[in-house]
Tab-separated table of C-alpha atoms in Angstrom:
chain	number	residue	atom	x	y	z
A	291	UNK	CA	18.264	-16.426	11.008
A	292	UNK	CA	18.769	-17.056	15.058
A	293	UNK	CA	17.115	-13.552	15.600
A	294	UNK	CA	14.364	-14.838	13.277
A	295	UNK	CA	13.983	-17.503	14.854
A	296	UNK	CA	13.664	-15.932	18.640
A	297	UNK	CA	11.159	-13.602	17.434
A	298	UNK	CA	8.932	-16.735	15.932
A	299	UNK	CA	9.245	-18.630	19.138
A	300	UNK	CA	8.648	-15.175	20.632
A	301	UNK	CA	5.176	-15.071	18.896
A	302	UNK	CA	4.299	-18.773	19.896
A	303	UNK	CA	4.764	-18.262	23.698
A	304	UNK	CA	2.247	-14.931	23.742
A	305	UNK	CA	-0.040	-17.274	21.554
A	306	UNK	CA	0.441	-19.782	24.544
A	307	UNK	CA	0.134	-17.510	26.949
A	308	UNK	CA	-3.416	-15.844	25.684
A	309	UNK	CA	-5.045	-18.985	24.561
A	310	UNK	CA	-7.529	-19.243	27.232
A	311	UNK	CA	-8.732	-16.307	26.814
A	312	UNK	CA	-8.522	-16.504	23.374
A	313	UNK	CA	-10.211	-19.609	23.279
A	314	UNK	CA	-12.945	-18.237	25.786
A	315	UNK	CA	-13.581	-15.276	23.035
A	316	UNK	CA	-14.035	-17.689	20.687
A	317	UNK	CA	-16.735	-19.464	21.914
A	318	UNK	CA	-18.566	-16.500	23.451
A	319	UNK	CA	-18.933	-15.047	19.328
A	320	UNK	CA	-19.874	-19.293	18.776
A	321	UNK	CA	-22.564	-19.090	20.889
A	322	UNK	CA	-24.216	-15.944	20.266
A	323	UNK	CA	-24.275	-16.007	16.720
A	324	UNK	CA	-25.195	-12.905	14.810
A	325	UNK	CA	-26.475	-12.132	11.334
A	326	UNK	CA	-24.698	-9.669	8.835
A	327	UNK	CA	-24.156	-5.616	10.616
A	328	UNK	CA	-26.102	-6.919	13.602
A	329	UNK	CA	-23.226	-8.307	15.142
A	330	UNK	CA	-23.361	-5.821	18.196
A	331	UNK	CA	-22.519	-8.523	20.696
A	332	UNK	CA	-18.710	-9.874	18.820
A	333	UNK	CA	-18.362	-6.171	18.253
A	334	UNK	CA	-18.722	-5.483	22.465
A	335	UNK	CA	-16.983	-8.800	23.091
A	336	UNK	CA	-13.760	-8.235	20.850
A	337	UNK	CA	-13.589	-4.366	21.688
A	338	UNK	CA	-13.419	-5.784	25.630
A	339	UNK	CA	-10.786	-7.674	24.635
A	340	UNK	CA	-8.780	-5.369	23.263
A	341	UNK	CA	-8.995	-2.785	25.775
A	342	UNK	CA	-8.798	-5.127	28.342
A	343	UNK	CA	-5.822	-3.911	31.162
A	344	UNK	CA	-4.973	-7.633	31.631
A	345	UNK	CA	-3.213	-7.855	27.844
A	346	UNK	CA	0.454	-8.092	28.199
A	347	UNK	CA	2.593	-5.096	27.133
A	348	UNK	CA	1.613	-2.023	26.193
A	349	UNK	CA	-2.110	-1.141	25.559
A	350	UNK	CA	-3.838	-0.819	21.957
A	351	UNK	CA	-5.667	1.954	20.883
A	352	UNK	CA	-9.261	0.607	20.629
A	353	UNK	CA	-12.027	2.322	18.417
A	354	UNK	CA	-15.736	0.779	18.543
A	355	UNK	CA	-18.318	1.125	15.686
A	356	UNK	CA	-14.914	2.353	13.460
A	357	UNK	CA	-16.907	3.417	10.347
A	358	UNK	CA	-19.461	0.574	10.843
A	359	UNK	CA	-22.233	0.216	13.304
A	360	UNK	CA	-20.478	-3.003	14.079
A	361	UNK	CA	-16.686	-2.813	12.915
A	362	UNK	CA	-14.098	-2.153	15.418
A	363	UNK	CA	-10.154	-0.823	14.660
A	364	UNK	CA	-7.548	-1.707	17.520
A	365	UNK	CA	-4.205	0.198	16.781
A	366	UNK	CA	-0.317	-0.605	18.473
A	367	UNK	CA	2.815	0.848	17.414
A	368	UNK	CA	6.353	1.179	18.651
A	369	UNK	CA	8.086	3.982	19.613
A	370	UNK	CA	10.226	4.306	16.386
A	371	UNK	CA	9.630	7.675	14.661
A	372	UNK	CA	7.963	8.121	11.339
A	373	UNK	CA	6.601	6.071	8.469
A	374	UNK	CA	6.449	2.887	10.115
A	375	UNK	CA	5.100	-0.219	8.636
A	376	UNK	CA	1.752	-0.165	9.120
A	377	UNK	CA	0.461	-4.038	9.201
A	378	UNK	CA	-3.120	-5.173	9.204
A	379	UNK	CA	-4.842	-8.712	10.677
A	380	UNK	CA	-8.702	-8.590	9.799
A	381	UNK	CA	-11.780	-10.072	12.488
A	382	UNK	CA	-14.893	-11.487	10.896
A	383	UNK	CA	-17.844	-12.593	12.920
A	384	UNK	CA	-21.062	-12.858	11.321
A	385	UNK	CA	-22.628	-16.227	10.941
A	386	UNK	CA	-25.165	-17.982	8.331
A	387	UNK	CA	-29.064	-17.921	8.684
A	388	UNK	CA	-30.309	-20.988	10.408
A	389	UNK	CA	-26.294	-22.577	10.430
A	390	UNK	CA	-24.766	-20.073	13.139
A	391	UNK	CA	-21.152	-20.175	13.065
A	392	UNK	CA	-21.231	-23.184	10.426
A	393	UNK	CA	-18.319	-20.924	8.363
A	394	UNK	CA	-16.157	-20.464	11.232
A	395	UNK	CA	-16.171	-16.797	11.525
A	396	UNK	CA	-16.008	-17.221	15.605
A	397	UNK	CA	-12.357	-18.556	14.605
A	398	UNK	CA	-11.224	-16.122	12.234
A	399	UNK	CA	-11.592	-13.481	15.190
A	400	UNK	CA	-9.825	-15.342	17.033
A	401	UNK	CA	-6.712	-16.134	14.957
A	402	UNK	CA	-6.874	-13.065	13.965
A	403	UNK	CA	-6.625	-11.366	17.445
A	404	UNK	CA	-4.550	-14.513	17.991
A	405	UNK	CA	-1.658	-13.149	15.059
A	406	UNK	CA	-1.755	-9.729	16.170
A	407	UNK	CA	-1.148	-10.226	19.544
A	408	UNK	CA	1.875	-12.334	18.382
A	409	UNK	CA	3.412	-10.070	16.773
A	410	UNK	CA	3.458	-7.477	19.161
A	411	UNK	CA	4.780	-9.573	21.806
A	412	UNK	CA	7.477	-10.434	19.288
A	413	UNK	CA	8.503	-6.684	18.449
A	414	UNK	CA	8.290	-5.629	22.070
A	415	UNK	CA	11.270	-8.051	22.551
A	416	UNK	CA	13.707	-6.251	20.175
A	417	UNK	CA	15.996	-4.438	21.916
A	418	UNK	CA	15.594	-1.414	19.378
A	419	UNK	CA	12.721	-0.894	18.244
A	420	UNK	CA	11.517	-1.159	14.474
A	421	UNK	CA	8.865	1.286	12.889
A	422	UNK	CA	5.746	-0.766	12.609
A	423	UNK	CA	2.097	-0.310	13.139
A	424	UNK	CA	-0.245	-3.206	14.152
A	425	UNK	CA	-3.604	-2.743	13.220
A	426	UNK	CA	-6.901	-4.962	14.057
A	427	UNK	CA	-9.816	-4.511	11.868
A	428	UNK	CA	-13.055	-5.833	12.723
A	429	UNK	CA	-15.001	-6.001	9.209
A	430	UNK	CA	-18.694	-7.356	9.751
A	431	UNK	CA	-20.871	-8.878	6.841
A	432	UNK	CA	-18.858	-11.108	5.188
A	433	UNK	CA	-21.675	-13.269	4.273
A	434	UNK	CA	-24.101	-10.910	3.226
A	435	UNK	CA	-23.790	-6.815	2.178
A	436	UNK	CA	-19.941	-7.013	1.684
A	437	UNK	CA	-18.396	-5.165	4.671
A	438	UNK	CA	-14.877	-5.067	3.440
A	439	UNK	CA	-16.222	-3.679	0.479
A	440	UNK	CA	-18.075	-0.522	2.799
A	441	UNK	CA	-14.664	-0.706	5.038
A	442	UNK	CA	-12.761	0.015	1.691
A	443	UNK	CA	-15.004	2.815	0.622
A	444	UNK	CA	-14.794	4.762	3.724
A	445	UNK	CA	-11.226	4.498	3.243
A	446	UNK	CA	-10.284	2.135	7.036
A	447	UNK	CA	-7.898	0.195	4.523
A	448	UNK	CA	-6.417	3.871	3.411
A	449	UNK	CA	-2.627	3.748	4.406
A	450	UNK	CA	-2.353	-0.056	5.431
A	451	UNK	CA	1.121	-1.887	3.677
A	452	UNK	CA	-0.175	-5.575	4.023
A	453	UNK	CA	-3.115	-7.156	5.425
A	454	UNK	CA	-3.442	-10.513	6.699
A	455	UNK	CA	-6.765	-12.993	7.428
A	456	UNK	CA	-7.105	-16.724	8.052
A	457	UNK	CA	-9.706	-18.953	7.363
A	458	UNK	CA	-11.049	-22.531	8.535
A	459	UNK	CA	-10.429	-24.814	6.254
A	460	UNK	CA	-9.893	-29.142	6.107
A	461	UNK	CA	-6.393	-28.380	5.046
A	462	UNK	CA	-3.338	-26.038	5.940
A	463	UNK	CA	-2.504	-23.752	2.696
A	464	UNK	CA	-1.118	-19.891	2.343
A	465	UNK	CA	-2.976	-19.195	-0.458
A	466	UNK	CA	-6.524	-19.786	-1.387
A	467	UNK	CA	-7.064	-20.647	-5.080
A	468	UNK	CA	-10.473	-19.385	-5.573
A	469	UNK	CA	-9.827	-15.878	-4.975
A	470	UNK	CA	-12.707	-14.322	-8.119
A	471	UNK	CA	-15.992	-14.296	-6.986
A	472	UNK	CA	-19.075	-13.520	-8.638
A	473	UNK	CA	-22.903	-13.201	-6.383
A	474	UNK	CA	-25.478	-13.042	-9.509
A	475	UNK	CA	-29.428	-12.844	-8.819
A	476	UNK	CA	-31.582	-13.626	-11.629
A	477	UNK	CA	-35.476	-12.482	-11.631
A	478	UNK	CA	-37.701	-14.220	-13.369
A	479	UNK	CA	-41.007	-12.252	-15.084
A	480	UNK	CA	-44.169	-14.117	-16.663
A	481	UNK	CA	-48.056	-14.079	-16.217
A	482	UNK	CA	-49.705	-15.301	-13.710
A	483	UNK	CA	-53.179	-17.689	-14.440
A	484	UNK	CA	-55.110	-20.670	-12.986
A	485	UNK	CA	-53.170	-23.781	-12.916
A	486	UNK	CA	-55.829	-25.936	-14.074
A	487	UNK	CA	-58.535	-23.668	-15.910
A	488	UNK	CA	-56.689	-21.548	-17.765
A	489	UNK	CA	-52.839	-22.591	-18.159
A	490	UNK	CA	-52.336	-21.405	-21.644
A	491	UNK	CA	-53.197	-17.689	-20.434
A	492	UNK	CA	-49.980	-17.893	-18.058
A	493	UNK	CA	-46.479	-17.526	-18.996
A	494	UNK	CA	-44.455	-19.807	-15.933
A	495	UNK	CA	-41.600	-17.935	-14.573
A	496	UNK	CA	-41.072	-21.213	-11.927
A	497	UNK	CA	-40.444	-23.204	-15.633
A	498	UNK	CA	-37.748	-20.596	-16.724
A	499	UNK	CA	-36.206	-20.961	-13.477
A	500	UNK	CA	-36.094	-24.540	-13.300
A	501	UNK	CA	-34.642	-24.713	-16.956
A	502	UNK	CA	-31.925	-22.352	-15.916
A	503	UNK	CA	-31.150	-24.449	-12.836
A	504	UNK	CA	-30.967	-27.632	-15.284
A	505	UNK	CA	-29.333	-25.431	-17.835
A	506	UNK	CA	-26.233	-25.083	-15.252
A	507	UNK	CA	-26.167	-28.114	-14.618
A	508	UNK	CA	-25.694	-29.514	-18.270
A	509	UNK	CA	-22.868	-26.614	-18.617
A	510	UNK	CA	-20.671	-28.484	-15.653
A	511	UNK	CA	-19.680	-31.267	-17.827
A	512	UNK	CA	-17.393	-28.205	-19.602
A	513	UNK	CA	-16.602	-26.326	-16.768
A	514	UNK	CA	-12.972	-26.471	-15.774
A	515	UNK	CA	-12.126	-28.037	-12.345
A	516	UNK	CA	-10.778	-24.806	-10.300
A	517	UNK	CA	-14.568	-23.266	-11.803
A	518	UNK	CA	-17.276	-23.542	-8.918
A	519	UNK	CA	-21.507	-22.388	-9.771
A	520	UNK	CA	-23.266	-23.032	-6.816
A	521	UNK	CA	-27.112	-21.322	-5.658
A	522	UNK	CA	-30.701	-22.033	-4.966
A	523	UNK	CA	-34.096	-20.895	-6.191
A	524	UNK	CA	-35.057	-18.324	-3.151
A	525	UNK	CA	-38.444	-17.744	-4.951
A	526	UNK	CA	-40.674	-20.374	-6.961
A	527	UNK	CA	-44.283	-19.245	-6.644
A	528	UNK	CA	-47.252	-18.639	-4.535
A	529	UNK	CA	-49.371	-21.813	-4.985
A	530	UNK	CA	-49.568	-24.584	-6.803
A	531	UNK	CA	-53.019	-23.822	-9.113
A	532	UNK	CA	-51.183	-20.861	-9.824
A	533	UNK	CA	-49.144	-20.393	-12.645
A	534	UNK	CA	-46.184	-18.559	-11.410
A	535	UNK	CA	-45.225	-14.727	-12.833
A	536	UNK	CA	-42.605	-14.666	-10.599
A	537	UNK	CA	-38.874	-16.636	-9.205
A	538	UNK	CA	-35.460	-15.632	-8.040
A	539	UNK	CA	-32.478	-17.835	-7.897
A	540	UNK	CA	-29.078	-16.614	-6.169
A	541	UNK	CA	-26.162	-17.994	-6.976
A	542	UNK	CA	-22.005	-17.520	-6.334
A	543	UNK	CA	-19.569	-18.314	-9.086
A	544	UNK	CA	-15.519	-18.622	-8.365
A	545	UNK	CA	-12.864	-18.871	-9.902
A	546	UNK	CA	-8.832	-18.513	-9.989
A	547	UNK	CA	-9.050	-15.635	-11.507
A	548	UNK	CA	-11.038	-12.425	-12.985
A	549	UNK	CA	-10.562	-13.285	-16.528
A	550	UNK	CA	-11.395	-16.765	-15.859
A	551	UNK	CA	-14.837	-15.588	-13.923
A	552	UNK	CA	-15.544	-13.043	-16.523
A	553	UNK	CA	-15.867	-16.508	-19.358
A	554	UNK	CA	-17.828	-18.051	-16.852
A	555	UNK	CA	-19.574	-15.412	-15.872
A	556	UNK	CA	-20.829	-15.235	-19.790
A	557	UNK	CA	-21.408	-19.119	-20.050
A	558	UNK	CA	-23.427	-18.491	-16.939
A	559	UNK	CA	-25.516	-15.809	-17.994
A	560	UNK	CA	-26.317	-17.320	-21.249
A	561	UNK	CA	-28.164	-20.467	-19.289
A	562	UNK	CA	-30.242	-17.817	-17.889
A	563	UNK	CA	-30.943	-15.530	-20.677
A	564	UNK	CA	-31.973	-18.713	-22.865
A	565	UNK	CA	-34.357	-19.897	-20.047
A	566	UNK	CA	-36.587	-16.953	-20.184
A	567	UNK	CA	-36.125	-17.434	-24.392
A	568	UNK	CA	-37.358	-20.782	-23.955
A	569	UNK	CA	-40.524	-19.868	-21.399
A	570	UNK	CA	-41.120	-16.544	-23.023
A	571	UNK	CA	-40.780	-14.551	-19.670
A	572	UNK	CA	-38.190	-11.538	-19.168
A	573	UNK	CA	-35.409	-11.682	-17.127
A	574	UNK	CA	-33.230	-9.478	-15.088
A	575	UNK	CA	-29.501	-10.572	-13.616
């Protein structure tokens, strides 16, 4: 427990001892934010800092655009021979349209440069060394295109033991409840006419959106309390004296778990497949 507990306070001082410049790459991704795999200048800025000769201890193996125009991989290991440990800490950095950095990502790079800088300054203390592999990912897109999911697929999470991330949040927790998440769009089909001479000849795809919208909203009342349906209508017509043929709504749904979002995911679905029932339009989720 005493050796555990050097090693911790270990981990705080090179936390201490990097936070300015931690801090400082914080704010430079803050300031310049970038939208999903354009995120060319965190890329630059975190690569620097990882190859950067003014890190304490020994130096990490840094490769840019690491399967991704805009993901990065930053490798350390000890000396100890043969299947070490191989331990992950994962960098977003994309930001929201219009919002910038509103989600934080700026921060998860840092803690998560923050974390693996820690723990290499705490197993560069041990007196022996133990077989372990710290690995930095940089995974772009998180809030649009999935870039874990293309990071998976061209297999950067092959070989890795554990992974770690941190997010922003109002509240400290080690576990984050909604961990199911579902990104549905829903296209709306009808027949387009004039508004005011000839409405009958249209079929109103902004109608079979709205009903779906309101159709979500009467389904909340039975929705458990971990269950979450949030989204907008990206699409709801042209002009006003014209009937609309089509609308597109996005929308996220979360939940605990995947067997709890797949029963949402079918109460969900049935407020949209009744809306084009109702309007007579076709749909596509």
């Amino acid at each position: 427990a005493a050796a555990l507990e050097a090693l911790k306070q270990r981990a705080c001082e090179s936390v201490d001892l990097n936070a300015a410049r931690l801090g400082a790459l914080s704010r430079d991704i803050w300031s310049r934010p970038e939208l999903a795999y354009a995120e060319h200048q965190a890329h630059d800025a975190l690569t620097r800092f990882f190859s950067g000769g003014d890190l304490p201890g020994a130096a990490w193996a840094v490769q840019p655009r690491y399967k991704l125009g805009t993901a990065f991989r930053a490798d350390w290991g000890t000396a100890a021979p043969q299947h070490p440990l191989r331990l992950a800490f994962l960098c977003e950095y994309d930001a929201l349209p219009g919002l910038g950095h509103a989600c934080g990502h700026n921060l998860i790079a840092e803690v998560g440069a923050a974390a693996a800088l820690a723990l290499k300054a705490a197993l560069e203390s041990l007196a022996e060394p133990v077989a372990v592999q710290v690995t930095v990912l940089g995974t772009p897109a998180e809030e649009q295109g999935g870039g874990k999911i293309d990071l998976i697929k061209a297999g950067a999470f092959d070989g890795l033991d554990v992974v770690f991330m941190a997010h922003p949040s109002q509240e400290n927790a080690a576990y984050l409840p909604d961990v199911a998440e579902h990104d549905v769009t829903v296209k709306y089909y009808g027949k387009a006419s004039h508004a005011a001479a000839y409405p009958w000849e249209g079929v109103n795809a902004l109608d079979a959106a709205v009903l779906a919208y309101n159709n979500l909203s009467v389904l909340r009342q039975q929705m458990k309390p971990t269950w979450r349906v949030h989204g907008v209508i990206k699409n709801g017509g042209v002009k006003p004296n014209i009937i609309p043929s089509y609308t597109e709504l996005e929308f996220y749904l979360r939940a605990p778990s995947r067997k709890e979002l797949s029963v949402l995911t079918e109460k969900v679905e049935n407020c949209f497949k009744s809306a084009a029932v109702a309007t007579g339009c076709k749909v596509r989720i």
